Short mmCIF file of C-alpha atoms in Angstrom, two decimals:
data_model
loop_
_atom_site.label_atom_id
_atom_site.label_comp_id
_atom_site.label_asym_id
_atom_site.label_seq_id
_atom_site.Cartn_x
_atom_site.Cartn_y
_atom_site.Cartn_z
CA UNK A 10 -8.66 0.21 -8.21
CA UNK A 11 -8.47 3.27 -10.56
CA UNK A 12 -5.01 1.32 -12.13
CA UNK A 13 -7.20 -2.19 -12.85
CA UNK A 14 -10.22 0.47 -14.41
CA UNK A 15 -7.45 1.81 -16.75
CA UNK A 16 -6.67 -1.78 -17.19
CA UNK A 17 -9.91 -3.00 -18.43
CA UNK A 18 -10.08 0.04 -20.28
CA UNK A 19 -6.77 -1.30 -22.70
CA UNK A 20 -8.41 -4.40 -23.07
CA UNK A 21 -11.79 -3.01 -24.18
CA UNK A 22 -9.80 -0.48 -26.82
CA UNK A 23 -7.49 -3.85 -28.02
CA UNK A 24 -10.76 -5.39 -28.64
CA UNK A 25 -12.05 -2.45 -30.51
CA UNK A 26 -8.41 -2.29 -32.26
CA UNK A 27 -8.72 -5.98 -33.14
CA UNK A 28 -11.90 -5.46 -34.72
CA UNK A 29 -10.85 -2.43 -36.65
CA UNK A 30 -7.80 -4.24 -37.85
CA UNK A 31 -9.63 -7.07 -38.87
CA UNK A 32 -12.12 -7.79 -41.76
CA UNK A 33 -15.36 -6.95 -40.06
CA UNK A 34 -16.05 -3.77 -41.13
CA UNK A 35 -15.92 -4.54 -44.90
CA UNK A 36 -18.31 -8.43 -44.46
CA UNK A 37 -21.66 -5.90 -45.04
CA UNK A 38 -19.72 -4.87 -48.38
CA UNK A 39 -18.74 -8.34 -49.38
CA UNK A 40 -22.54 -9.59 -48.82
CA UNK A 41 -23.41 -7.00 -50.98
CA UNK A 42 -21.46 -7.35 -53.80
CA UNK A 43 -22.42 -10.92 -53.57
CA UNK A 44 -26.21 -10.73 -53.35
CA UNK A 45 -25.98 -8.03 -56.34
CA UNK A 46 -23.83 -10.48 -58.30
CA UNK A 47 -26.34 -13.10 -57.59
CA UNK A 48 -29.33 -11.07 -58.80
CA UNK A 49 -27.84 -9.84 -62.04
CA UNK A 50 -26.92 -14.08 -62.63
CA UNK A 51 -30.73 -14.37 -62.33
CA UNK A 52 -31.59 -12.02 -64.42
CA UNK A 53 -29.23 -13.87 -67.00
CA UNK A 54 -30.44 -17.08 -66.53
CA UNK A 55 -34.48 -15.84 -66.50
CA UNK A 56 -34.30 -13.35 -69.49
CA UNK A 57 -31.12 -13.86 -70.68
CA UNK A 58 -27.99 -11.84 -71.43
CA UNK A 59 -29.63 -9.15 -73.56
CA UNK A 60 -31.49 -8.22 -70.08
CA UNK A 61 -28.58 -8.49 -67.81
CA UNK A 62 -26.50 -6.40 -69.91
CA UNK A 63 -29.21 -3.58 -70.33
CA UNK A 64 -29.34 -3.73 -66.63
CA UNK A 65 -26.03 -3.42 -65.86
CA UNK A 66 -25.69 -0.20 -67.91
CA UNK A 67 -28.50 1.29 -66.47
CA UNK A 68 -27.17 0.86 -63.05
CA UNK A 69 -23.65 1.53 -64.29
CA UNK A 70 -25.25 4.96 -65.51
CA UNK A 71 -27.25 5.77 -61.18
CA UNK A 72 -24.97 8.09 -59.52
CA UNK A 73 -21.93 6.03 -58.26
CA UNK A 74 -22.92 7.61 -54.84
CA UNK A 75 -24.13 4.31 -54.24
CA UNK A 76 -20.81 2.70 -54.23
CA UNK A 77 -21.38 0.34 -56.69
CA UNK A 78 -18.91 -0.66 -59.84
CA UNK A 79 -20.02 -2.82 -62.93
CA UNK A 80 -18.09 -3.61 -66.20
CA UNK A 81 -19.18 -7.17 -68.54
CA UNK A 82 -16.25 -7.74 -70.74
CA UNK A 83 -16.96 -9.69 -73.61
CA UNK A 84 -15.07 -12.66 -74.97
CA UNK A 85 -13.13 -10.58 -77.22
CA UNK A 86 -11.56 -8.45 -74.14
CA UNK A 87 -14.08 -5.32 -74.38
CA UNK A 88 -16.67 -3.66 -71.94
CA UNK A 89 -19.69 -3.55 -73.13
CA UNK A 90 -21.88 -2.11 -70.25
CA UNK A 91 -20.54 -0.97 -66.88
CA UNK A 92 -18.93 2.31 -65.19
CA UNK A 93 -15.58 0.92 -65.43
CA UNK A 94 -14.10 1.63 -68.65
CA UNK A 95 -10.58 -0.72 -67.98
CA UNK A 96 -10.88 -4.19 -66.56
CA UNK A 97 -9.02 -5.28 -63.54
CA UNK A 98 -4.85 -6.04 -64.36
CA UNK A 99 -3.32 -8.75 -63.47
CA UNK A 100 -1.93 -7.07 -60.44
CA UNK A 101 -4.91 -7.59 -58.56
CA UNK A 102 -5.00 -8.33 -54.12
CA UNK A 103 -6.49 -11.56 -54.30
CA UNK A 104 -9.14 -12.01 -51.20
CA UNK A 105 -11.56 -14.92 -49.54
CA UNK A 106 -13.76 -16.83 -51.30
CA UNK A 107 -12.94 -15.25 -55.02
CA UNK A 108 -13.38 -11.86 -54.00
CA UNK A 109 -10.61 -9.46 -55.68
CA UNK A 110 -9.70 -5.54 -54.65
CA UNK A 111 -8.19 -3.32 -56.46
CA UNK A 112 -7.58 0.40 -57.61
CA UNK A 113 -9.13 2.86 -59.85
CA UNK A 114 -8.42 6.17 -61.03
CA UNK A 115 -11.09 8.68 -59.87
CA UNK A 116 -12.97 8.66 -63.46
CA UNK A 117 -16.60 7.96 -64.91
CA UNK A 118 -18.18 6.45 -67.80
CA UNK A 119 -19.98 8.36 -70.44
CA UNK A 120 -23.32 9.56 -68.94
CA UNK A 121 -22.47 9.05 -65.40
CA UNK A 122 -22.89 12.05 -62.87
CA UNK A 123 -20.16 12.66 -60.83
CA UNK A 124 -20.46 12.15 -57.23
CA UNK A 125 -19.07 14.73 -54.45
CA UNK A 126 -18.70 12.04 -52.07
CA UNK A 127 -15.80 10.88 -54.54
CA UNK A 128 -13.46 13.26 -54.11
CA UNK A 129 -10.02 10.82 -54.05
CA UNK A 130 -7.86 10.11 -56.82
CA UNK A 131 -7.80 6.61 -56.44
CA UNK A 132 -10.76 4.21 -55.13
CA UNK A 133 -10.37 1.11 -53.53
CA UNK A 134 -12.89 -1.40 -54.96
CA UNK A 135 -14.02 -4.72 -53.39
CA UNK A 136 -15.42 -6.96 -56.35
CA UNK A 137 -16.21 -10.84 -57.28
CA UNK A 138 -16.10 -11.72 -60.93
CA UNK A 139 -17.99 -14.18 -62.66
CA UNK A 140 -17.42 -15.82 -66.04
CA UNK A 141 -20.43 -17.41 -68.05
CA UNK A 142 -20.15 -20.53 -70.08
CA UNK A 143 -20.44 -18.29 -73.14
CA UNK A 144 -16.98 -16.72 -72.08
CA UNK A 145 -18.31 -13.46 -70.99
CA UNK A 146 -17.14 -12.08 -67.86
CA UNK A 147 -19.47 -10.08 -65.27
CA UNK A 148 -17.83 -7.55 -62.31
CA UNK A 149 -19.72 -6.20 -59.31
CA UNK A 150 -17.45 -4.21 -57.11
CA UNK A 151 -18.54 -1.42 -54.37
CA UNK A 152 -15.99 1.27 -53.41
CA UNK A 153 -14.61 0.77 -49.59
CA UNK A 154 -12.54 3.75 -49.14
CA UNK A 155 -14.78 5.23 -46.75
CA UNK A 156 -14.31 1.89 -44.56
CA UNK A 157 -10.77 1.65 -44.98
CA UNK A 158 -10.08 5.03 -44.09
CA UNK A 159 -12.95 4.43 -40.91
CA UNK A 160 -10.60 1.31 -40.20
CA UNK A 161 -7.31 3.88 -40.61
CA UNK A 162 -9.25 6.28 -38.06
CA UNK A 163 -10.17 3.57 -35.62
CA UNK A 164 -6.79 2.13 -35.63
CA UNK A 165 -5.32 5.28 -34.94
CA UNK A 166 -7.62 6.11 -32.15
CA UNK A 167 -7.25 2.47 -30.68
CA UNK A 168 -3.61 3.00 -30.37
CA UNK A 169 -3.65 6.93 -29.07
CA UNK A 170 -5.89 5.77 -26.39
CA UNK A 171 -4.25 2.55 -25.18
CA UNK A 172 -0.63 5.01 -25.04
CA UNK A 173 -2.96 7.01 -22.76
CA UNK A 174 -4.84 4.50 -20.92
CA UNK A 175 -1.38 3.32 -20.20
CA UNK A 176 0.05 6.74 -19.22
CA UNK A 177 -2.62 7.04 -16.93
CA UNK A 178 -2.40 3.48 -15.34
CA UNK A 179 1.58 4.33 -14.66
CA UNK A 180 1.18 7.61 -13.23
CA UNK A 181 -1.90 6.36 -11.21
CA UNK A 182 -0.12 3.73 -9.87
CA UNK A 183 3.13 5.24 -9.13
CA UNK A 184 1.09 7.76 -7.25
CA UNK A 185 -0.54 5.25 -5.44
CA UNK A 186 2.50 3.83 -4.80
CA UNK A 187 4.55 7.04 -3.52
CA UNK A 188 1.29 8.06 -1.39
CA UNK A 189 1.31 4.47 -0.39
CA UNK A 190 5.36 4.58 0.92
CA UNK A 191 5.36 7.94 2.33
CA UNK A 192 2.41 6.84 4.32
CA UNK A 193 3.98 3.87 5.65
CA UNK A 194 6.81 6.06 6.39
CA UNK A 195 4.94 8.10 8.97
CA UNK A 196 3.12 5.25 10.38
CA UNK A 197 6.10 3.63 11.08
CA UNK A 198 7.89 6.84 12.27
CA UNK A 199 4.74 7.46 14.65
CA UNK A 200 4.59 3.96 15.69
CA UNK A 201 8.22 4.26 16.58
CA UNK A 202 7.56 7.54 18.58
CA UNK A 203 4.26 5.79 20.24
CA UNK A 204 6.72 3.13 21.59
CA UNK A 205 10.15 4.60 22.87
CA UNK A 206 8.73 7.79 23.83
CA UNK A 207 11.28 9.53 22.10
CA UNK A 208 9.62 12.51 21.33
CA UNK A 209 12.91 14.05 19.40
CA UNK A 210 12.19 11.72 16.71
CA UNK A 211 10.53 13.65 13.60
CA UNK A 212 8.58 12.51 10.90
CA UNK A 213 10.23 12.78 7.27
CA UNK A 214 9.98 15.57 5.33
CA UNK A 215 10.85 15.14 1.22
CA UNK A 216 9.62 17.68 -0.39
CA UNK A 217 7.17 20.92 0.07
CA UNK A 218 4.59 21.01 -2.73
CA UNK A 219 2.68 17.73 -1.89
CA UNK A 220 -0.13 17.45 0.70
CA UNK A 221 1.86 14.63 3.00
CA UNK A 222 5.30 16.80 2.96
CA UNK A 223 2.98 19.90 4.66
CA UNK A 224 1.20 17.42 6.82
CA UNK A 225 4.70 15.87 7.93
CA UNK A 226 5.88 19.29 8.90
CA UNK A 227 2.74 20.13 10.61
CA UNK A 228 3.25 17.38 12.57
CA UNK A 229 6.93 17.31 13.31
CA UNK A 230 5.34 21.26 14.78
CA UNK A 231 3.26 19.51 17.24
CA UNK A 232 5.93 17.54 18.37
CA UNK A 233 8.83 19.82 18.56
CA UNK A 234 6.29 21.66 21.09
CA UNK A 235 4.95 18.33 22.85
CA UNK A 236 8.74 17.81 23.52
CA UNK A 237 9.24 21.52 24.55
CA UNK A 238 6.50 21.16 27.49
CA UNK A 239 7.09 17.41 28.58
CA UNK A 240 10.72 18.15 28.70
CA UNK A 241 9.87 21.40 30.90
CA UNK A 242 6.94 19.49 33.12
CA UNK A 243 10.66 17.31 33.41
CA UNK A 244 12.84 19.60 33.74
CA UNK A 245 10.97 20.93 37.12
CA UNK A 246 10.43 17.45 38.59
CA UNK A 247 14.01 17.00 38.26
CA UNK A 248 15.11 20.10 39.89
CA UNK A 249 12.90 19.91 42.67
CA UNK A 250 14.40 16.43 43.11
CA UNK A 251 17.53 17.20 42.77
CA UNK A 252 17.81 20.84 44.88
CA UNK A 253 15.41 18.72 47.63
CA UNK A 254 18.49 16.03 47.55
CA UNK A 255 21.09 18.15 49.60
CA UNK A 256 18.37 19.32 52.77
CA UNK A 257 17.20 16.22 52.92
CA UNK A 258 20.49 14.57 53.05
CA UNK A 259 21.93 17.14 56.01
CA UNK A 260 18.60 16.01 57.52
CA UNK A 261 19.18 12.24 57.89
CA UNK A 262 22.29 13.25 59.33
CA UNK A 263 21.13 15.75 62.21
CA UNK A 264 18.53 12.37 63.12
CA UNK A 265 21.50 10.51 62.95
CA UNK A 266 22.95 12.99 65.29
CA UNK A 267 20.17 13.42 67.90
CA UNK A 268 18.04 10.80 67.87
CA UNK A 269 18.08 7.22 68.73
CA UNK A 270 16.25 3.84 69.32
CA UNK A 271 12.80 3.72 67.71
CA UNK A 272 12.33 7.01 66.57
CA UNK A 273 15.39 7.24 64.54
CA UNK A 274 14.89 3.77 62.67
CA UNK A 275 11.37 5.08 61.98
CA UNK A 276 12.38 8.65 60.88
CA UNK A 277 14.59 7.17 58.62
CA UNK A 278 12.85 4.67 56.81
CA UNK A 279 10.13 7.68 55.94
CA UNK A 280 13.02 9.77 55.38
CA UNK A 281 14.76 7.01 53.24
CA UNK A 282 11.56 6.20 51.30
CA UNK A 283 11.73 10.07 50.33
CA UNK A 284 15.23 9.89 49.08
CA UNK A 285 14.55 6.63 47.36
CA UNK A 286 11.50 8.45 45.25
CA UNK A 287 14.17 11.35 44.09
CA UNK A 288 16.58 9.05 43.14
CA UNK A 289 14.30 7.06 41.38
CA UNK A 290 12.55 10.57 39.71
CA UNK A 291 16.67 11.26 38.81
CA UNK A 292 17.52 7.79 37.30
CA UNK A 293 14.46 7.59 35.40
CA UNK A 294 15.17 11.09 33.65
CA UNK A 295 19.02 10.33 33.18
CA UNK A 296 17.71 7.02 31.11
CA UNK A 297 15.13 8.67 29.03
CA UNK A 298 17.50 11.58 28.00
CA UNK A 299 20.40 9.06 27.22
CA UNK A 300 22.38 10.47 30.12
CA UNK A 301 22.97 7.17 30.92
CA UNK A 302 24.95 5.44 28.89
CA UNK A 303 24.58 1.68 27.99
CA UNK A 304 27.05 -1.19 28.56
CA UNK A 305 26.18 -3.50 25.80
CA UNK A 306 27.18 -6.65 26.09
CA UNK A 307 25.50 -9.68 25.32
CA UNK A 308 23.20 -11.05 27.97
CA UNK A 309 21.31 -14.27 28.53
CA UNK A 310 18.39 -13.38 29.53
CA UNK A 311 17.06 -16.64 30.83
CA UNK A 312 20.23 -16.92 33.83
CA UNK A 313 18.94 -12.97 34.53
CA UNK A 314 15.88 -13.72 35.16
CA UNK A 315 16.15 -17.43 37.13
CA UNK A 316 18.69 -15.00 39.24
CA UNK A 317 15.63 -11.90 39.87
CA UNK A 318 13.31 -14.84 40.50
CA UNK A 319 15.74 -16.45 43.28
CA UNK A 320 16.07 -12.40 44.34
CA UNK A 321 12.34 -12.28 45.34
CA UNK A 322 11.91 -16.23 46.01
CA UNK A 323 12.01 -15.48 50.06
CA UNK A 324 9.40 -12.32 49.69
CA UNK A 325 6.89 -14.53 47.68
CA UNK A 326 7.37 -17.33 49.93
CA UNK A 327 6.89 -15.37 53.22
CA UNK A 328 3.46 -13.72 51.32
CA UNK A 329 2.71 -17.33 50.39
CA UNK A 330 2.81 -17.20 46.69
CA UNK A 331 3.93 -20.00 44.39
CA UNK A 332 6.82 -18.19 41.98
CA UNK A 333 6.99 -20.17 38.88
CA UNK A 334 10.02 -20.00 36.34
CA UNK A 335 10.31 -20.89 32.88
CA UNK A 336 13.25 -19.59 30.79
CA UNK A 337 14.65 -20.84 27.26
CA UNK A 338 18.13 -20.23 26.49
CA UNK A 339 18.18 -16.56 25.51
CA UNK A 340 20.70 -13.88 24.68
CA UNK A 341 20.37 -10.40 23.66
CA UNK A 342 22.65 -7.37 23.34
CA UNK A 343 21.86 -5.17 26.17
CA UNK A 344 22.66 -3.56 29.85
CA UNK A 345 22.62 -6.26 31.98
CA UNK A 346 22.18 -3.90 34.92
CA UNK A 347 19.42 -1.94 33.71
CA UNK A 348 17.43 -5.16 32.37
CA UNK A 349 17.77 -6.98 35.68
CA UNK A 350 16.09 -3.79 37.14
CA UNK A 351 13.43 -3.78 34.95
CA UNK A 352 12.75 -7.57 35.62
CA UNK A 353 13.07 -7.14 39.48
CA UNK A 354 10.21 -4.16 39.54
CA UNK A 355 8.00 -5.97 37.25
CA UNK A 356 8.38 -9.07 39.45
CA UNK A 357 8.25 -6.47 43.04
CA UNK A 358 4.86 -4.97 40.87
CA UNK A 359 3.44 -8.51 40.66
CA UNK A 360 4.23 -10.20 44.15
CA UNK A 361 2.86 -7.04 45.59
CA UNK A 362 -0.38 -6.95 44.09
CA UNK A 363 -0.85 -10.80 44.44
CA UNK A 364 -2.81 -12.30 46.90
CA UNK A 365 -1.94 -15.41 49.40
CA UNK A 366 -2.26 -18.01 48.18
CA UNK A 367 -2.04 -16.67 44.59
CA UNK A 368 0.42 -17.18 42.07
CA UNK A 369 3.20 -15.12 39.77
CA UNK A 370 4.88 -16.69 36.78
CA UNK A 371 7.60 -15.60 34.87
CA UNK A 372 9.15 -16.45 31.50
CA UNK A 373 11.05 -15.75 29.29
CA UNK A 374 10.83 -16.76 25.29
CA UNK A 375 13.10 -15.55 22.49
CA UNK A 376 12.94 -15.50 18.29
CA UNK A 377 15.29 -14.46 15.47
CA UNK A 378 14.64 -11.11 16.42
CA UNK A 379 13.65 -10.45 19.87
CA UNK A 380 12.98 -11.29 23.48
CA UNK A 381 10.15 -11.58 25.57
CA UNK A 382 10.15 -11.52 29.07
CA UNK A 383 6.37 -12.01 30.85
CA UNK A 384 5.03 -11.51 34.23
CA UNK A 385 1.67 -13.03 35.07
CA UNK A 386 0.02 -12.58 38.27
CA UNK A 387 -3.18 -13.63 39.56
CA UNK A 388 -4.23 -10.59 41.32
CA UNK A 389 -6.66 -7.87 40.65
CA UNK A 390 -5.36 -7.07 37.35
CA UNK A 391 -5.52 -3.66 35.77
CA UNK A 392 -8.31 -2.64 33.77
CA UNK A 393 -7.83 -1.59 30.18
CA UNK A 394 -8.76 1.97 30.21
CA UNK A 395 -6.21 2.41 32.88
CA UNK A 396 -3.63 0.66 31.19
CA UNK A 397 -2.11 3.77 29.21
CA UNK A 398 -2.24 5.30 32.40
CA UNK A 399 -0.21 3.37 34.61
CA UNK A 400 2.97 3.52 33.26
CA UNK A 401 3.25 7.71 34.17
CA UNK A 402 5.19 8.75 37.07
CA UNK A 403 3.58 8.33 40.50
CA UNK A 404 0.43 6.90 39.13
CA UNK A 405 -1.26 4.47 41.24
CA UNK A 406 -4.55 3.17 41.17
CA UNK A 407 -7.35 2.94 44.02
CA UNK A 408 -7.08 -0.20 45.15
CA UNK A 409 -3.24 -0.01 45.58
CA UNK A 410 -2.70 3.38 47.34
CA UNK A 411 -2.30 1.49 50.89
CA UNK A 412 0.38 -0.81 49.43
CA UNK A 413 3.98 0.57 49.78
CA UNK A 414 5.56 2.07 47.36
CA UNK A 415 5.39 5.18 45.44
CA UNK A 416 4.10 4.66 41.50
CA UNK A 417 7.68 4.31 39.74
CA UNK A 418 8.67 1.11 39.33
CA UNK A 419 6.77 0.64 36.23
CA UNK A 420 7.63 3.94 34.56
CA UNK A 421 11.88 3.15 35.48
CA UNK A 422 10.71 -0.37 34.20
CA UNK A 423 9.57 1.42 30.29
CA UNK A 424 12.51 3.58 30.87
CA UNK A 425 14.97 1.27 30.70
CA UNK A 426 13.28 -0.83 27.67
CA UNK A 427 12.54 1.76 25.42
CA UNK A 428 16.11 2.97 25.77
CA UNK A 429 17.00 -0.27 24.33
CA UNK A 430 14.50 0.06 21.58
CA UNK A 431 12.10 -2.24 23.26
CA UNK A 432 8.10 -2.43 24.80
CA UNK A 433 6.80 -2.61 27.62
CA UNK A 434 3.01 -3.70 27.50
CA UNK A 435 0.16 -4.61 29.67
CA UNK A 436 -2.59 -7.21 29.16
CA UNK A 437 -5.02 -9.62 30.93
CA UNK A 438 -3.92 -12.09 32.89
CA UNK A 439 -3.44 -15.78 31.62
CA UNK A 440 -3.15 -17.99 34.53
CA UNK A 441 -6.87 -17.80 35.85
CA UNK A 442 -9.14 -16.42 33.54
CA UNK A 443 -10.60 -13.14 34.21
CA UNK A 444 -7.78 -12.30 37.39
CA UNK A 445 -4.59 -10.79 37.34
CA UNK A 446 -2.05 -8.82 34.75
CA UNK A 447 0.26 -9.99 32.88
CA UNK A 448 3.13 -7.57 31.76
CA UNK A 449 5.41 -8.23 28.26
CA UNK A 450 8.96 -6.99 27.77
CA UNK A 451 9.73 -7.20 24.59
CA UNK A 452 13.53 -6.14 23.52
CA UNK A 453 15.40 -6.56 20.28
CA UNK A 454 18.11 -9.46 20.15
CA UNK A 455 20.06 -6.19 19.45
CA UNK A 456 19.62 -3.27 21.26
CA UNK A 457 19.16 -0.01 19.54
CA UNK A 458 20.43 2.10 22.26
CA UNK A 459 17.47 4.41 21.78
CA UNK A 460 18.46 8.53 22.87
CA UNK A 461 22.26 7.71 22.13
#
């Protein structure tokens, strides 16, 4: 905005500058060496020459601070009345309509006061001449140097303040246009960090004298220290896990050892359960750090999913829900290991939660640049101010404490997209409006290998 201001600012000082360039300033001068040409012709014509020519000498005599120049040159060449004492050469600027200008040296006729306001050697004189049928030639002029050097001045001005109008409309805009960048930069950067939860990421620094660069390092602060805590809150979960790996593991086998029937198959399954949650706590730590390295390759992600669906076919059929499938021909670079596990828990997530009776869809959709995968249920859905929530480790809501399970399928889930520079988001469902979730995976046709 402050650019198109400087803007309409050149265009108001070109119009100025055209103006000053331009014969308006000296029209008030022409009209009145005209009218005064025309008056001293009536005079003539009413009283006759005698008159005119006593009246041009007694004006030729007024202080020339008026401006005005007279000279009548009779038919034999010589000026009889005026304050002129030489008569225009032939070397003359011819102008409009019969007007002449020319120059004069800075002198006076006989009689004539000299005027401080004429202080130049040489004035510039706008005049019309007029020749009588008698031969005798009549000259009104005015002097213009003060307008041509007010035109000089203006033009001048006009041009020093359109060079810094435009000064200012460059640097204003290339301002605009670095603050602009840099803060697309850091949205991008943050937007970046939002998604893959890399918190190692930092924003970029360029300089340090500008506002943005202090801000940037500021920030990049605050996130060297977010990462400093989350990776100790991490670091602690993962030891417990791992040191509680070993007891628990001679346990199983001393109720292998000394238990049997019943008992043992149900102190193992709680045992198991427990074991499962480290492992998962482990895995989902070894993918975030990049511990866990990817095997690229491409993948077609509609056979991966049609091959999860047919995985949890039997368990949606035996809780009576209708699994739908509806793949395009899709292929990305990525883990095909890790993405099938993120399907399957999406898919375990959503036949869980669904009623009898209800339904789960999945499908899968791809563009020049990425993938989606999508999971729609029609069961109780997810409400959005817990939808930030949900994704953390062991987070489960209310209503789904009493289902089995233990709050980490949807964090290993983000895990393993983000590390391959993709999203994992939550919405409202689609296939009954107002019911159910539907969850997007969303991973580039070429995986980044985020933390590698």
């Amino acid at each position: 905005m402050f650019a198109a201001l400087m803007l309409l600012g050149i265009l108001f000082v070109s119009y100025w500058l055209v103006i000053a360039s331009g014969d308006t300033l000296l029209r008030e001068s022409e009209e009145a060496v005209r009218s005064e040409l025309r008056g001293l012709i009536a005079i003539n014509e009413a009283a006759g020459p005698a008159a005119m020519a006593n009246l041009v000498g007694r004006r030729g005599k007024q202080d020339r601070a008026s401006g005005f120049f007279y000279a009548m040159r009779d038919v034999d060449g010589t000026i009889s009345a005026g304050n002129i004492s030489s008569w225009p050469g032939p070397n003359v600027e011819r102008l409009k309509e019969g007007l002449v200008l020319f120059e004069i040296g800075d002198e006076v006729m006989p009689g004539a006061a000299q005027s401080p306001r004429l202080g130049s050697e040489h004035l510039d004189i706008i005049a019309k001449i007029h020749r009588f049928e008698s031969g005798v030639e009549l000259l009104v002029g005015r002097n213009v140097d003060d307008l041509e050097i007010a035109q000089f001045v203006a033009r001048t001005f006009g041009w020093i303040m359109i060079l810094i109008l435009v000064l200012i409309f460059a640097l204003s805009y290339g301002v605009a246009y670095y603050v602009a960048s840099r803060f697309e930069r850091i949205a991008a950067t943050t937007d970046r960090i939002i998604k893959t939860g890399n918190l190692a990421e930092r924003l970029p620094v360029d300089s340090t004298w500008d506002d943005l660069s202090q801000l940037s390092v500021l920030l990049n602060r605050m996130l060297a220290e977010l990462e400093l805590r989350v990776d100790g809150i991490k670091s602690v979960s993962d030891s417990i896990a791992h040191d509680l790996r070993t007891p628990l593991m001679a346990l199983r086998a001393r109720i292998e050892e000394r238990t049997s029937g019943e008992t043992q198959a149900a102190l193992l399954e709680e045992l198991d359960g427990t074991l499962g949650v480290f492992q998962s706590l482990l895995r989902i730590s070894a993918i975030e750090a990049g511990k866990q390295p990817l095997s690229l390759a491409p993948v077609e992600l509609d056979a991966l999913a049609l091959d999860a669906a047919a995985l949890y076919e039997p368990l949606a059929a035996e809780a009576k829900i209708e699994l739908r499938t509806c793949a395009s021909p899709t292929t990305v670079q990525g883990d095909r290991d890790l993405l099938f596990q993120a399907i399957a828990n999406v898919l375990d997530n959503a036949i869980k939660f669904t009623p009898a009776a209800g339904e789960v869809a999945l499908t899968v959709t791809g563009s020049d640049t990425h993938a989606d995968i999508t999971v729609s249920d029609t069961g109780p859905g997810i409400s959005p101010a817990h939808r930030a929530t949900v994704m953390e480790r062991f987070r489960r809501l209310d209503g789904s404490r009493s289902a089995p399970g233990n709050g980490l399928g949807l964090s290993l889930a983000q895990a393993i997209v983000h590390r391959h520079g993709g999203s994992l988001s939550l919405d409202a469902g689609e296939l009954i409006a107002g019911t159910g979730l539907r969850v997007t995976i969303t991973v580039p046709r070429r995986a980044m290998a985020v933390g590698d």
